[in-house]
Short mmCIF file of C-alpha atoms and ligand atoms in Angstrom, two decimals:
data_model
loop_
_atom_site.label_atom_id
_atom_site.label_comp_id
_atom_site.label_asym_id
_atom_site.label_seq_id
_atom_site.Cartn_x
_atom_site.Cartn_y
_atom_site.Cartn_z
CA MET Z 70 47.71 332.40 264.84
CA LEU Z 71 44.47 332.85 262.83
CA LEU Z 72 44.58 336.61 263.48
CA GLY Z 73 48.22 336.47 262.40
CA LEU Z 74 47.11 334.96 258.96
CA VAL Z 75 44.06 337.44 258.42
CA LEU Z 76 46.19 340.44 259.27
CA LEU Z 77 49.03 339.16 256.75
CA MET Z 78 46.13 338.47 254.11
CA CYS Z 79 44.59 341.95 254.66
CA ALA Z 80 47.79 343.86 254.93
CA PRO Z 81 48.45 344.32 251.14
CA ALA Z 82 45.21 346.07 250.24
CA CYS Z 83 44.76 347.57 254.01
CA GLY Z 84 42.47 350.25 252.57
CA PRO Z 85 38.62 349.24 252.01
CA ALA Z 86 37.59 346.05 253.89
CA ARG Z 87 38.85 342.61 251.97
CA GLU Z 88 36.60 339.50 252.15
CA VAL Z 89 37.81 335.84 251.55
CA LEU Z 90 34.97 333.69 249.97
CA LEU Z 91 35.20 329.56 250.32
CA LEU Z 92 33.09 327.12 248.51
CA THR Z 93 32.61 323.95 250.18
CA ALA Z 94 30.38 320.96 249.28
CA GLN Z 95 28.39 318.64 251.68
CA PRO Z 96 29.05 315.73 251.29
CA SER Z 97 32.38 316.40 249.82
CA ARG Z 98 32.35 312.93 247.93
CA PRO Z 99 28.65 312.48 246.96
CA LYS Z 100 27.09 309.54 245.86
CA GLU Z 101 25.42 308.87 242.53
CA GLY Z 102 21.61 309.57 243.29
CA SER Z 103 21.80 311.49 246.68
CA SER Z 104 21.82 315.27 247.18
CA MET Z 105 24.51 317.48 247.61
CA THR Z 106 24.53 320.79 249.37
CA LEU Z 107 26.97 323.77 248.25
CA ILE Z 108 27.78 326.52 250.98
CA CYS Z 109 29.50 329.85 250.00
CA GLU Z 110 31.10 331.08 253.03
CA THR Z 111 32.44 334.63 253.64
CA GLN Z 112 35.38 335.26 255.89
CA ALA Z 113 35.08 338.80 256.02
CA THR Z 114 38.08 341.17 257.70
CA SER Z 115 35.51 343.53 258.51
CA GLN Z 116 31.72 342.76 259.02
CA LYS Z 117 29.51 345.02 257.13
CA THR Z 118 26.26 343.55 259.05
CA ASP Z 119 24.12 346.03 257.07
CA ALA Z 120 25.59 344.80 253.58
CA GLN Z 121 22.69 343.18 251.44
CA LEU Z 122 25.07 340.20 250.07
CA GLU Z 123 23.82 337.88 247.00
CA PHE Z 124 25.32 334.68 246.00
CA CYS Z 125 25.86 332.60 242.73
CA PHE Z 126 27.07 329.32 242.24
CA PHE Z 127 28.55 327.70 238.97
CA LYS Z 128 29.67 324.87 237.40
CA ASP Z 129 32.30 324.73 234.22
CA GLY Z 130 31.67 328.36 233.62
CA ARG Z 131 27.60 327.97 233.90
CA ALA Z 132 25.46 329.43 236.68
CA LEU Z 133 23.59 326.93 238.42
CA GLY Z 134 20.03 327.09 239.88
CA GLN Z 135 18.29 330.32 239.69
CA GLY Z 136 21.32 332.21 239.60
CA TRP Z 137 21.61 335.15 241.95
CA SER Z 138 19.90 334.69 245.24
CA SER Z 139 20.47 336.09 248.90
CA SER Z 140 20.84 332.25 250.25
CA PRO Z 141 24.66 331.55 250.41
CA LYS Z 142 23.56 327.40 250.28
CA LEU Z 143 22.42 325.58 247.14
CA LEU Z 144 20.86 322.13 247.16
CA LEU Z 145 21.06 320.04 244.46
CA PRO Z 146 18.59 317.02 245.05
CA THR Z 147 20.33 314.25 243.47
CA VAL Z 148 23.67 314.53 241.78
CA TRP Z 149 24.69 311.91 239.18
CA ARG Z 150 28.19 311.17 237.82
CA GLU Z 151 27.92 314.06 235.12
CA ASP Z 152 27.51 316.48 237.94
CA SER Z 153 31.14 315.88 238.71
CA GLY Z 154 33.48 319.09 237.79
CA SER Z 155 34.80 322.17 238.88
CA TYR Z 156 32.71 324.55 240.95
CA TRP Z 157 33.03 327.95 242.64
CA CYS Z 158 30.62 330.42 244.16
CA GLU Z 159 30.51 334.36 243.66
CA GLU Z 160 29.49 337.20 246.29
CA LYS Z 161 28.11 340.51 245.23
CA THR Z 162 27.12 343.37 247.25
CA THR Z 163 24.84 346.06 246.50
CA ALA Z 164 27.55 348.03 245.66
CA LEU Z 165 28.08 345.56 242.79
CA ARG Z 166 31.48 344.97 243.85
CA ALA Z 167 31.79 340.90 243.40
CA THR Z 168 34.24 338.39 244.93
CA ARG Z 169 34.80 334.86 243.46
CA SER Z 170 35.75 331.73 245.63
CA PRO Z 171 38.59 329.53 244.23
CA ARG Z 172 37.40 326.64 242.48
CA ILE Z 173 37.16 322.93 243.87
CA GLN Z 174 36.54 319.97 241.92
CA ILE Z 175 33.66 317.72 243.24
CA GLN Z 176 33.53 313.97 242.28
CA VAL Z 177 30.16 312.50 241.96
CA GLN Z 178 30.74 308.61 243.15
CA GLY Z 179 28.93 306.04 241.09
CA ILE Z 180 27.63 302.58 242.45
CA PRO Z 181 28.69 299.77 239.78
CA VAL Z 182 25.86 297.49 239.11
CA TRP Z 183 25.55 294.06 240.81
CA ASN Z 184 23.48 290.87 241.14
CA VAL Z 185 22.32 290.98 238.02
CA SER Z 186 19.64 288.24 236.99
CA LEU Z 187 17.21 287.43 233.68
CA GLU Z 188 14.00 286.62 234.44
CA VAL Z 189 11.67 285.17 232.17
CA GLN Z 190 7.78 285.44 231.64
CA PRO Z 191 5.89 283.05 231.25
CA PRO Z 192 8.18 281.79 234.73
CA GLY Z 193 9.73 278.66 234.66
CA GLY Z 194 10.76 279.58 230.80
CA GLN Z 195 7.82 277.03 229.46
CA VAL Z 196 6.41 278.99 226.55
CA GLN Z 197 3.77 277.74 223.98
CA LYS Z 198 4.96 277.82 220.46
CA GLY Z 199 3.56 281.50 218.81
CA LYS Z 200 3.19 282.95 221.96
CA LYS Z 201 5.42 285.88 223.45
CA LEU Z 202 8.58 285.39 225.62
CA VAL Z 203 9.71 288.18 227.91
CA LEU Z 204 13.30 288.43 229.03
CA ILE Z 205 13.54 290.99 231.94
CA CYS Z 206 17.40 291.82 233.04
CA LEU Z 207 17.44 292.99 236.56
CA ALA Z 208 20.25 294.56 238.68
CA THR Z 209 19.92 294.85 242.45
CA GLN Z 210 21.83 297.97 242.34
CA GLY Z 211 23.77 300.42 240.12
CA THR Z 212 23.48 304.13 239.45
CA GLY Z 213 23.03 306.12 236.53
CA ASP Z 214 22.35 304.98 233.03
CA ILE Z 215 22.61 301.10 232.94
CA THR Z 216 23.54 299.23 229.63
CA PHE Z 217 21.40 296.20 229.11
CA SER Z 218 22.31 293.65 226.40
CA TRP Z 219 20.63 290.27 225.80
CA TYR Z 220 22.41 287.00 224.60
CA LYS Z 221 21.19 283.49 223.22
CA GLY Z 222 22.92 280.43 223.65
CA THR Z 223 26.30 280.03 225.67
CA LEU Z 224 28.23 281.31 222.73
CA GLY Z 225 26.12 284.43 223.14
CA LEU Z 226 24.34 285.55 220.14
CA ASN Z 227 23.71 289.41 220.98
CA LEU Z 228 19.90 289.94 220.43
CA GLU Z 229 19.46 293.29 221.65
CA THR Z 230 21.61 296.54 223.81
CA LYS Z 231 19.71 299.12 225.42
CA THR Z 232 20.64 301.97 227.69
CA GLN Z 233 18.12 303.22 230.23
CA SER Z 234 18.22 304.62 233.69
CA SER Z 235 16.51 302.32 235.48
CA LEU Z 236 17.70 298.73 237.30
CA ALA Z 237 15.41 296.48 234.92
CA ALA Z 238 14.81 296.19 231.26
CA LYS Z 239 13.35 294.14 228.90
CA PHE Z 240 13.20 292.21 225.74
CA GLU Z 241 10.46 290.69 223.91
CA ILE Z 242 10.24 287.82 221.55
CA LEU Z 243 6.52 288.12 220.08
CA ALA Z 244 5.94 284.74 218.69
CA VAL Z 245 8.33 281.82 219.80
CA THR Z 246 9.56 279.40 217.38
CA ASP Z 247 10.92 275.70 218.21
CA SER Z 248 14.24 277.34 217.33
CA ASP Z 249 13.97 279.77 220.30
CA THR Z 250 14.38 276.57 222.70
CA GLU Z 251 17.88 277.90 223.93
CA LYS Z 252 19.46 279.10 227.08
CA TYR Z 253 19.66 282.88 227.28
CA TYR Z 254 21.73 285.19 229.75
CA CYS Z 255 21.94 288.86 229.79
CA THR Z 256 24.44 291.61 230.98
CA ALA Z 257 24.05 295.15 232.67
CA ASP Z 258 26.50 297.70 232.84
CA ASN Z 259 26.81 301.44 234.25
CA GLY Z 260 30.81 302.06 233.19
CA TYR Z 261 32.50 300.05 235.67
CA GLY Z 262 32.18 296.93 233.44
CA PRO Z 263 29.51 294.64 232.64
CA SER Z 264 27.91 292.36 235.27
CA ILE Z 265 26.54 288.98 233.71
CA SER Z 266 23.49 286.65 234.75
CA GLU Z 267 23.06 283.53 235.31
CA LEU Z 268 21.95 281.24 232.12
CA VAL Z 269 18.30 280.68 231.94
CA SER Z 270 16.49 277.66 229.99
CA VAL Z 271 13.40 278.63 227.64
CA THR Z 272 11.42 275.49 226.23
CA VAL Z 273 9.19 276.03 223.42
CA ARG Z 274 6.40 273.64 223.65
CA SER Z 275 3.41 273.04 221.35
CA PRO Z 276 0.10 271.84 222.74
CA VAL Z 277 -1.12 268.32 222.16
CA SER Z 278 -3.29 267.09 219.18
CA ARG Z 279 -6.58 265.41 219.64
CA PRO Z 280 -5.54 261.90 220.81
CA VAL Z 281 -6.68 258.60 219.20
CA LEU Z 282 -8.14 255.87 221.21
CA THR Z 283 -7.75 252.10 220.43
CA VAL Z 284 -9.19 249.28 222.53
CA GLY Z 285 -7.89 246.18 222.13
CA GLU Z 286 -8.19 244.56 218.69
CA PRO Z 287 -10.84 246.39 216.77
CA GLY Z 288 -13.91 244.23 216.06
CA ALA Z 289 -12.59 241.35 218.26
CA GLN Z 290 -15.34 239.90 220.42
CA VAL Z 291 -14.19 239.88 224.29
CA PHE Z 292 -15.49 238.34 227.38
CA PRO Z 293 -15.30 238.89 231.28
CA GLY Z 294 -11.92 237.80 232.39
CA ASP Z 295 -10.33 239.02 229.22
CA VAL Z 296 -7.70 241.79 229.68
CA VAL Z 297 -7.38 244.73 226.70
CA GLU Z 298 -4.99 247.03 226.05
CA LEU Z 299 -6.54 250.98 225.80
CA ARG Z 300 -3.77 252.44 223.84
CA CYS Z 301 -4.05 256.67 223.47
CA GLU Z 302 -1.76 258.49 221.37
CA ALA Z 303 -1.77 261.84 220.29
CA GLN Z 304 0.09 262.70 217.03
CA SER Z 305 2.02 265.91 218.17
CA GLY Z 306 2.84 267.73 221.30
CA SER Z 307 5.70 268.21 223.58
CA ALA Z 308 6.60 265.72 225.89
CA PRO Z 309 5.80 265.00 228.66
CA ILE Z 310 2.32 263.81 228.01
CA LEU Z 311 -0.10 262.60 230.57
CA TYR Z 312 -2.70 260.27 229.35
CA ARG Z 313 -5.90 259.60 231.15
CA PHE Z 314 -8.49 256.86 230.45
CA TYR Z 315 -12.15 256.82 230.86
CA HIS Z 316 -14.98 254.48 230.82
CA GLU Z 317 -18.13 256.56 230.23
CA ASP Z 318 -17.46 259.63 232.72
CA VAL Z 319 -15.43 257.14 235.15
CA THR Z 320 -11.59 257.57 235.26
CA LEU Z 321 -9.97 254.20 234.97
CA GLY Z 322 -6.39 255.41 235.32
CA SER Z 323 -3.62 257.48 233.90
CA SER Z 324 -0.01 256.38 231.98
CA SER Z 325 2.59 259.24 231.07
CA ALA Z 326 4.73 259.38 228.16
CA PRO Z 327 7.93 261.20 229.28
CA SER Z 328 9.51 261.37 225.99
CA GLY Z 329 6.12 261.76 224.08
CA GLY Z 330 4.38 259.31 221.78
CA GLY Z 331 1.37 257.37 223.24
CA ALA Z 332 0.46 255.34 226.19
CA SER Z 333 -1.67 252.42 227.05
CA PHE Z 334 -3.58 251.02 229.89
CA ASN Z 335 -4.59 247.55 230.56
CA LEU Z 336 -7.93 246.70 232.02
CA SER Z 337 -9.16 243.26 233.17
CA LEU Z 338 -12.85 243.26 232.17
CA THR Z 339 -15.65 242.40 233.73
CA ALA Z 340 -19.73 242.13 232.54
CA GLU Z 341 -20.03 245.69 233.51
CA HIS Z 342 -17.29 246.96 231.42
CA SER Z 343 -19.46 247.56 227.98
CA GLY Z 344 -20.08 251.05 227.07
CA ASN Z 345 -18.13 254.00 225.82
CA TYR Z 346 -14.17 254.81 226.47
CA SER Z 347 -12.29 257.77 225.63
CA CYS Z 348 -8.89 259.05 226.92
CA GLU Z 349 -7.50 262.56 227.27
CA ALA Z 350 -3.83 263.77 226.33
CA ASP Z 351 -2.40 266.65 228.36
CA ASN Z 352 1.01 268.19 228.62
CA GLY Z 353 -0.28 271.28 230.39
CA LEU Z 354 -1.03 273.48 227.42
CA GLY Z 355 -4.66 272.48 227.22
CA PRO Z 356 -5.91 268.58 227.40
CA GLN Z 357 -7.39 267.20 224.31
CA HIS Z 358 -10.26 264.51 224.19
CA SER Z 359 -10.45 261.67 222.02
CA GLU Z 360 -13.32 260.40 220.46
CA ALA Z 361 -15.68 257.81 222.56
CA VAL Z 362 -14.74 253.81 221.40
CA PRO Z 363 -17.67 251.62 222.27
CA LEU Z 364 -16.78 248.06 223.42
CA THR Z 365 -19.40 245.59 223.94
CA VAL Z 366 -18.42 242.85 226.43
CA THR Z 367 -19.69 239.38 225.39
CA VAL Z 368 -21.42 237.46 228.49
CA PRO Z 369 -21.96 233.81 227.71
CA THR Z 370 -25.54 233.14 227.39
CA GLU Z 371 -25.16 230.34 230.32
CA ASP Z 372 -23.84 232.69 232.57
CA ARG Z 373 -26.70 234.98 231.45
CA LYS Z 374 -29.36 232.61 232.39
CA GLU Z 375 -27.75 231.70 235.72
CA LEU Z 376 -27.61 235.47 236.80
CA LEU Z 377 -31.07 235.80 235.46
CA THR Z 378 -32.35 232.79 237.48
CA SER Z 379 -30.49 233.89 240.70
CA GLY Z 380 -31.74 237.24 240.40
CA ILE Z 381 -35.46 236.37 240.56
CA LEU Z 382 -34.81 233.54 243.26
CA GLU Z 383 -33.05 236.41 245.26
CA GLY Z 384 -35.89 238.98 244.77
CA LEU Z 385 -38.61 236.31 245.34
CA PHE Z 386 -37.03 234.69 248.55
CA GLY Z 387 -35.84 238.06 249.93
CA THR Z 388 -38.98 240.05 249.65
CA LEU Z 389 -42.02 237.71 249.95
CA GLY Z 390 -40.21 235.12 252.26
CA PRO Z 391 -40.63 231.50 252.80
CA THR Z 392 -44.30 231.27 253.04
CA ILE Z 393 -44.86 231.81 249.26
CA MET Z 394 -42.21 228.97 248.39
CA ALA Z 395 -44.01 226.65 251.19
CA LEU Z 396 -47.03 227.18 249.50
CA LEU Z 397 -45.54 226.39 246.15
CA PHE Z 398 -44.28 223.57 247.34
CA CYS Z 399 -47.78 222.06 249.01
CA CYS Z 400 -49.51 222.66 245.85
CA TRP Z 401 -46.97 221.07 243.49
CA LEU Z 402 -46.87 217.98 246.24
CA LYS Z 403 -50.71 217.69 245.85
CA LYS Z 404 -50.23 217.43 242.16
CA ARG Z 405 -47.32 214.95 243.02
CA ILE Z 406 -49.20 212.72 245.25
CA GLY Z 407 -52.14 212.31 242.99
CA ARG Z 408 -50.35 211.05 240.13
CA ARG Z 409 -47.57 209.30 242.05
CA PRO Z 410 -48.31 205.98 240.25
CA ALA Z 411 -47.79 207.43 236.83
CA ARG Z 412 -44.44 209.10 237.68
CA ASP Z 413 -41.78 209.20 235.17
CA PRO Z 414 -39.05 207.25 236.36
CA SER Z 415 -36.66 209.01 234.34
CA ARG Z 416 -36.85 212.06 236.44
CA SER Z 417 -34.70 209.93 239.23
CA PRO Z 418 -31.88 211.95 239.99
CA PRO Z 419 -28.38 211.04 239.27
CA SER Z 420 -27.24 210.30 242.53
CA PRO Z 421 -28.72 209.04 245.22
CA VAL Z 422 -30.16 211.50 247.66
CA PRO Z 423 -28.55 212.17 250.67
CA GLN Z 424 -31.00 212.11 253.64
CA VAL Z 425 -30.80 215.21 255.39
CA SER Z 426 -33.60 214.27 257.88
CA ASN Z 427 -33.02 213.47 261.28
CA TYR Z 428 -36.86 213.75 261.68
CA VAL Z 429 -37.67 211.02 264.03
CA ASN Z 430 -41.45 210.92 263.69
CA SER Z 431 -41.42 209.25 260.44
CA ALA Z 432 -43.88 206.34 261.20
CA ALA Z 433 -44.62 205.78 257.40
CA PRO Z 434 -41.75 207.36 255.26
CA LEU Z 435 -42.87 207.80 251.44
CA ARG Z 436 -39.31 207.35 250.12
CA GLU Z 437 -39.78 209.89 247.20
CA PRO Z 438 -36.79 209.54 244.65
CA SER Z 439 -37.17 213.01 243.62
CA VAL Z 440 -34.35 215.51 244.78
CA TYR Z 441 -37.09 218.26 245.43
CA GLU Z 442 -38.46 216.15 248.64
CA ASN Z 443 -38.88 214.15 251.60
CA VAL Z 444 -42.37 213.63 252.57
CA ASN Z 445 -43.52 212.24 255.96
CA VAL Z 446 -47.25 211.69 256.40
CA VAL Z 447 -48.34 212.08 259.79
CA SER Z 448 -52.03 210.49 260.62
CA SER Z 449 -53.73 212.41 263.55
CA GLY Z 450 -57.17 211.33 263.76
CA ASN Z 451 -59.23 212.07 260.63
CA GLU Z 452 -56.53 213.82 259.17
CA VAL Z 453 -53.28 213.00 257.70
CA TYR Z 454 -50.49 215.59 257.52
CA SER Z 455 -47.97 215.62 255.31
CA LEU Z 456 -44.35 217.28 256.46
CA VAL Z 457 -42.56 218.20 253.43
CA TYR Z 458 -38.92 219.52 253.14
CA HIS Z 459 -36.62 220.43 250.29
CA THR Z 460 -33.01 219.55 249.68
CA GLN Z 461 -31.93 221.14 246.52
CA GLN Z 462 -29.45 218.93 245.64
CA GLU Z 463 -29.81 219.20 242.19
CA ARG Z 464 -28.13 222.81 242.03
CA PRO Z 465 -24.54 221.93 242.50
CA ALA Z 466 -24.92 219.51 239.77
CA ALA Z 467 -25.97 222.53 237.55
CA VAL Z 468 -23.27 225.07 237.95
CA GLU Z 469 -21.60 225.69 234.98
CA PRO Z 470 -17.83 225.77 234.54
CA ARG Z 471 -17.44 229.18 233.62
CA ARG Z 472 -19.23 230.35 236.55
CA THR Z 473 -17.83 233.28 238.38
CA GLN Z 474 -16.96 233.16 241.89
CA SER Z 475 -19.74 235.70 242.84
CA THR Z 476 -22.28 233.80 241.17
CA ASP Z 477 -21.28 230.61 243.03
CA GLN Z 478 -21.63 232.30 246.04
CA ASP Z 479 -24.85 233.61 245.09
CA ALA Z 480 -26.06 230.03 244.30
CA ALA Z 481 -24.84 228.87 247.72
CA ALA Z 482 -26.58 231.49 249.33
CA ILE Z 483 -29.93 230.44 247.65
CA TYR Z 484 -29.40 226.91 248.24
CA PHE Z 485 -29.07 227.70 251.84
CA ARG Z 486 -31.91 229.99 251.82
CA LEU Z 487 -34.17 227.17 250.30
CA LYS Z 488 -32.75 224.42 252.45
CA LYS Z 489 -33.57 226.36 255.42
CA ALA Z 490 -37.04 227.62 254.47
CA SER Z 491 -38.22 224.41 253.62
CA VAL Z 492 -36.89 222.68 256.60
CA THR Z 493 -38.27 225.13 259.13
CA ASP Z 494 -41.68 225.44 257.32
CA VAL Z 495 -43.66 222.85 258.29
CA ASP Z 496 -46.99 222.52 256.31
CA TYR Z 497 -50.07 220.66 257.44
CA GLU Z 498 -52.40 219.58 255.12
CA ASP Z 499 -55.12 217.20 253.91
CA ALA Z 500 -53.34 214.41 252.12
CA MET Z 501 -56.50 213.88 250.47
C1 NAG A 777 19.58 289.18 243.58
O1 NAG A 777 19.09 289.26 242.80
C2 NAG A 777 17.95 288.41 242.72
C3 NAG A 777 16.58 288.53 241.52
O2 NAG A 777 16.26 290.03 241.58
C4 NAG A 777 17.10 288.47 244.28
O3 NAG A 777 16.07 287.87 244.47
C5 NAG A 777 18.02 288.54 245.25
O4 NAG A 777 17.53 288.91 246.56
C6 NAG A 777 19.40 289.51 244.96
N1 NAG A 777 20.15 289.11 245.90
C7 NAG A 777 20.61 290.06 246.87
C8 NAG A 777 21.73 289.33 247.60
O5 NAG A 777 20.04 291.22 246.86
C1 NAG A 778 -0.31 245.74 229.16
O1 NAG A 778 -0.28 243.94 228.21
C2 NAG A 778 0.49 243.86 227.15
C3 NAG A 778 0.33 242.34 226.84
O2 NAG A 778 -0.86 241.82 227.07
C4 NAG A 778 2.00 244.17 227.62
O3 NAG A 778 3.03 244.07 226.47
C5 NAG A 778 1.73 245.88 227.98
O4 NAG A 778 3.13 245.91 228.64
C6 NAG A 778 0.72 246.16 228.98
N1 NAG A 778 0.87 247.18 229.46
C7 NAG A 778 0.79 247.84 230.63
C8 NAG A 778 0.80 249.20 230.85
O5 NAG A 778 1.18 247.28 231.71
C1 NAG A 779 -21.63 255.74 223.13
O1 NAG A 779 -21.40 256.87 222.42
C2 NAG A 779 -22.65 256.81 221.31
C3 NAG A 779 -22.04 257.94 220.41
O2 NAG A 779 -21.60 258.90 221.01
C4 NAG A 779 -24.11 256.97 222.04
O3 NAG A 779 -24.72 256.92 220.72
C5 NAG A 779 -24.36 255.75 222.64
O4 NAG A 779 -25.44 255.91 223.28
C6 NAG A 779 -23.29 255.52 223.80
N1 NAG A 779 -23.03 254.65 224.38
C7 NAG A 779 -23.58 254.55 225.89
C8 NAG A 779 -23.51 253.01 226.64
O5 NAG A 779 -23.54 255.32 226.42
#
């Protein structure tokens, strides 16, 4: 059948050999951005194998590529929608006789933009006042030139429109102001209708100013046990603001102001809380530190004496041991025994001294009314020994009502140590 067709086509001329040229495109429906090959095929009725053939490809009347060439194929590495049109090819022999193929229509297929998104720099959309905001409009796919548009607010104030042959384009606001706090979106369109991004929020924030710290009532005297309110406030700066409170360089705590303004921190005072206080305000745009505010915690003098005494006693007993104390008592006892008749009765204790002694060897107990001692004199031949032990009965009576629990414990410990030391250290000496 093919043979019949060829014969039929050949039949009218019948003299010299007739050729049929056909142009084909591979692929026949190319996609934008891909390649396409044009092939000019000769279907000769009589093969002239020795003939030198040349080919040329045309689109809408214009020759493509290098013009005439010996190759019956032409590769177009990338085609775009504007490459769509009417194509044909021509063939000529050295005899300058040219043949033209029928025209074919080629339609290059575009890919619509899709998955359009708006990216904000800085990320998160929190931009410092006066700084740059970048809005990048992105499409995952979409061929050819794409027209990007940026819009402000849900009502869509058009900020800018630009066309470029890329999948991303950016729009910048060089120095944002408070009025740039808004929602933004963008669109991208490559001729198939616009694709719209999500709404993205942008917040313009201003850094905090230097905060001011107030510590309690200015000028008021404070004592251990009092609660003072530390209040820190930055006059300007976008919320939320985190405040940190410092005593010297130690962090006392923090407090946040979710909707701006100041924050406070309550501190229960001890004697160690004198010194400089400061605070810091931070909303993520650079922390600011307040000036130092001094605070003096007034420790009542009785307490101070108490602290001092217990400190000295502690040191004395702790380091030198009970021996020194025993010696001291011995010396003191010597004097006391010497002038016992002249004793001042006013030094009697306010309450009777409980006899802690279970000392069975007290042959001649010299009942001494002093709180500080119980003395037993023991004779042994020529020598008389005195056994001294000491019960610190006066100390609990001397306890200040204001005293804190810790000093009470200290006193009790000292008291116990005194007692123990004097009971266990039995001293022998001449009682004159
Ligand atoms: C859509 O775009 C976003 C942002 O560019 C990307 O993260 C995401 O993977 C895209 N989705 C798809 C299905 O490609
Ligand atoms: C601190 O104490 C005051 C009253 O003494 C109170 O009004 C305030 O709420 C307290 N502040 C904090 C942070 O606890
Ligand atoms: C507190 O600060 C002042 C001035 O900043 C300084 O002179 C003083 O020594 C500080 N006091 C303490 C206890 O550090």
